[in-house]
XYZ file of C-alpha atoms in Angstrom:
246
model
C 31.757 6.743 -170.337
C 35.472 6.898 -171.476
C 36.916 10.276 -170.353
C 40.323 11.818 -170.390
C 40.108 15.544 -169.467
C 36.771 16.368 -171.123
C 34.341 18.866 -169.494
C 31.525 16.803 -168.245
C 29.013 19.577 -167.931
C 26.790 18.152 -170.409
C 25.646 15.413 -168.289
C 23.291 18.111 -166.638
C 21.309 18.377 -169.957
C 20.452 14.767 -170.213
C 16.658 13.925 -170.561
C 16.785 11.114 -168.253
C 19.096 10.371 -165.052
C 20.908 7.042 -165.790
C 23.621 5.392 -163.586
C 26.913 6.982 -164.742
C 30.135 5.303 -164.464
C 32.808 7.677 -165.645
C 36.041 5.618 -166.357
C 38.526 8.499 -165.905
C 42.090 8.323 -167.479
C 43.043 12.069 -166.983
C 43.076 14.484 -164.226
C 41.281 13.777 -160.955
C 37.428 14.468 -161.167
C 35.764 16.692 -158.447
C 33.484 14.257 -156.723
C 30.928 17.063 -155.452
C 30.994 18.515 -158.925
C 30.273 15.368 -160.714
C 27.437 14.670 -158.132
C 25.875 17.999 -158.951
C 25.678 17.104 -162.645
C 24.213 13.647 -161.779
C 23.863 12.334 -158.279
C 24.054 8.719 -159.624
C 27.477 9.330 -161.269
C 30.532 7.792 -160.071
C 34.258 8.268 -161.154
C 36.587 5.242 -161.584
C 40.353 5.840 -162.165
C 41.975 3.654 -164.794
C 45.453 3.727 -166.160
C 45.674 5.895 -169.582
C 45.994 2.781 -171.916
C 44.040 1.477 -174.709
C 41.819 4.459 -175.746
C 38.012 4.236 -175.094
C 37.964 0.449 -175.978
C 40.001 -0.524 -173.000
C 37.517 1.418 -170.733
C 34.543 -0.306 -172.291
C 36.094 -3.787 -172.025
C 37.106 -2.948 -168.315
C 33.491 -2.133 -167.589
C 32.185 -5.409 -169.427
C 34.829 -7.788 -167.452
C 34.188 -6.130 -164.097
C 30.364 -6.257 -164.433
C 29.852 -9.281 -166.693
C 27.685 -11.007 -164.001
C 26.024 -7.850 -162.931
C 25.288 -5.814 -166.195
C 22.389 -3.384 -166.622
C 19.558 -4.259 -168.926
C 21.163 -1.816 -171.418
C 24.649 -0.092 -171.237
C 25.405 2.994 -173.201
C 29.000 3.555 -173.985
C 29.964 6.928 -174.884
C 33.028 9.430 -175.007
C 33.742 12.135 -172.462
C 32.721 14.713 -175.118
C 29.980 14.074 -177.565
C 29.101 17.484 -178.908
C 31.730 17.306 -181.807
C 30.682 13.709 -182.954
C 27.939 14.899 -185.391
C 25.927 11.994 -186.696
C 28.037 9.385 -184.957
C 26.170 10.009 -181.614
C 22.490 10.563 -180.395
C 22.213 13.933 -178.848
C 19.692 12.532 -176.582
C 21.157 9.370 -175.218
C 17.733 8.019 -174.218
C 17.424 7.251 -178.174
C 19.911 4.415 -177.717
C 17.601 2.363 -175.606
C 14.762 0.993 -177.457
C 16.704 -0.204 -180.489
C 19.377 -1.659 -178.188
C 16.610 -3.712 -176.546
C 15.160 -4.704 -179.873
C 18.437 -5.424 -181.708
C 20.961 -6.140 -179.016
C 23.178 -3.173 -180.467
C 22.256 0.290 -181.061
C 24.291 3.219 -182.776
C 23.015 6.428 -184.185
C 24.610 5.786 -187.693
C 25.410 2.361 -189.305
C 27.797 2.172 -192.209
C 28.849 -0.509 -194.532
C 32.482 -1.758 -194.416
C 33.740 -3.725 -197.321
C 36.318 -5.980 -195.706
C 37.786 -7.368 -198.975
C 38.286 -3.948 -200.807
C 41.677 -2.410 -200.765
C 40.473 1.066 -200.013
C 38.633 0.025 -196.849
C 41.619 -1.968 -195.643
C 44.172 0.720 -196.611
C 42.261 3.544 -194.979
C 40.464 1.742 -192.039
C 42.410 -1.344 -191.640
C 46.081 -0.757 -191.104
C 47.471 2.708 -190.075
C 50.845 2.180 -191.403
C 49.454 2.570 -194.911
C 48.097 6.141 -193.833
C 50.622 8.905 -193.718
C 48.566 10.645 -191.139
C 49.537 7.924 -188.527
C 52.857 6.727 -189.888
C 54.912 9.304 -188.059
C 53.230 8.535 -184.682
C 53.959 4.702 -185.157
C 57.659 5.529 -185.866
C 57.884 7.735 -182.735
C 56.167 5.135 -180.654
C 52.955 7.307 -179.987
C 51.082 4.484 -181.695
C 51.618 0.826 -180.998
C 51.395 -0.828 -184.593
C 49.101 -3.773 -184.686
C 51.432 -5.769 -186.865
C 48.494 -6.827 -189.205
C 45.281 -5.370 -190.712
C 41.843 -5.599 -189.365
C 41.007 -8.907 -190.927
C 43.811 -10.577 -189.324
C 43.134 -9.038 -185.895
C 39.340 -10.061 -186.048
C 40.267 -13.605 -187.429
C 41.715 -14.376 -183.975
C 38.631 -13.388 -182.238
C 35.569 -13.481 -184.469
C 36.743 -15.576 -187.266
C 36.778 -14.470 -190.884
C 34.946 -11.105 -191.556
C 32.079 -10.989 -194.123
C 32.877 -9.215 -197.352
C 30.114 -6.615 -196.354
C 29.760 -5.862 -192.616
C 28.170 -3.126 -190.555
C 30.268 -0.690 -188.539
C 29.811 2.434 -186.475
C 32.132 4.961 -185.663
C 33.454 7.415 -182.683
C 32.921 4.727 -179.878
C 29.457 5.610 -179.120
C 26.918 2.707 -178.897
C 24.622 0.825 -176.714
C 24.224 -2.903 -176.048
C 21.764 -5.156 -174.134
C 22.995 -7.488 -171.342
C 21.924 -10.594 -173.538
C 24.159 -9.258 -176.417
C 27.102 -8.986 -174.114
C 26.616 -12.387 -172.599
C 26.237 -13.870 -175.958
C 30.077 -14.169 -175.749
C 31.863 -15.694 -172.699
C 33.674 -13.430 -170.230
C 37.008 -14.792 -171.375
C 36.491 -13.298 -174.816
C 36.333 -9.995 -173.326
C 39.306 -10.621 -170.922
C 41.454 -11.551 -174.020
C 40.571 -8.388 -175.841
C 40.993 -6.374 -172.568
C 44.540 -7.748 -172.128
C 45.429 -6.847 -175.742
C 44.171 -3.208 -175.502
C 46.045 -2.794 -172.121
C 49.515 -2.724 -173.451
C 49.931 0.657 -174.828
C 48.387 4.210 -174.495
C 47.408 4.386 -178.140
C 47.323 0.960 -179.758
C 46.351 0.754 -183.358
C 43.830 -2.219 -182.547
C 41.829 0.399 -180.760
C 40.915 1.718 -184.141
C 39.926 -1.830 -185.117
C 37.863 -2.201 -182.065
C 35.914 0.958 -183.033
C 34.782 -0.876 -186.106
C 34.262 -4.214 -184.573
C 31.731 -3.604 -181.865
C 28.660 -3.986 -183.974
C 30.045 -7.329 -185.246
C 31.036 -8.429 -181.649
C 27.479 -7.805 -180.314
C 25.139 -8.294 -183.200
C 27.077 -10.177 -185.986
C 25.711 -8.819 -189.240
C 22.037 -8.752 -188.280
C 21.802 -5.005 -188.726
C 23.012 -5.266 -192.349
C 19.418 -4.384 -193.780
C 19.290 -1.218 -191.543
C 22.822 -0.099 -192.725
C 21.778 -0.516 -196.366
C 18.624 1.587 -195.765
C 20.938 4.311 -194.486
C 22.811 4.451 -197.596
C 20.509 6.826 -199.551
C 20.247 9.285 -196.503
C 24.101 9.447 -196.395
C 24.434 9.918 -200.089
C 22.122 12.805 -200.129
C 23.771 14.518 -197.283
C 27.207 14.215 -198.727
C 26.095 15.364 -202.261
C 23.607 18.124 -201.320
C 25.453 19.196 -198.029
C 22.299 20.397 -196.423
C 20.857 19.676 -193.093
C 21.961 16.986 -190.818
C 22.614 13.276 -191.495
C 21.325 12.672 -188.127
C 17.787 13.976 -188.889
C 16.805 10.478 -189.592
C 18.477 8.291 -187.118
C 18.906 4.608 -187.442
C 16.539 4.034 -184.509
C 13.748 5.567 -186.543
C 14.150 3.231 -189.333
C 11.966 0.071 -189.439
């Protein structure tokens, strides 16, 4: 779990009791209070750099030779993420075992289309973030997501699968499909600044890192569900989670 100062009381409501490692970049966590929520939970303090992606990469590098069968990566608060997280974290497990990567919602990303690159690829082109970059609150990447990914993954496919909000699960075999040095290089890149632009790139690249484009068919099958939700505006897009699809 990647935490800053979020309230972790929701851990008490989990349907199962996993081992929880809380990578904390905020105020100190009260150990007895955390143990009362989950006796298998441990808090680990990290410098406040690299957003949640840096915490996830730290875990992978530190535990590469001793990973769990499935690791669920989540934010410190999930009740505001809507369709981008399974309310019951147990729902991540079976699809992660089957597919290597599991997310509550899978979307299509068109890496060669200008609107995806402008909005999701390079924050300097988005006025919402330009001021933060100019103040130094955000470290500019110096290139778009295609250029960043090319250095680690090679050219991105024209249509690829992404998930959002940094909540997903991976199998041990999927992580070890890449050498430890791969993650060490990414960890170093994410550890230079409190809020690096490439953290937003990583959010969109986790699926590609762990499963390539194998889940493209599943993402395509989710398109009608998403369009219905956006056009009709009724119910929840999460009512038919990705894990429930064949």
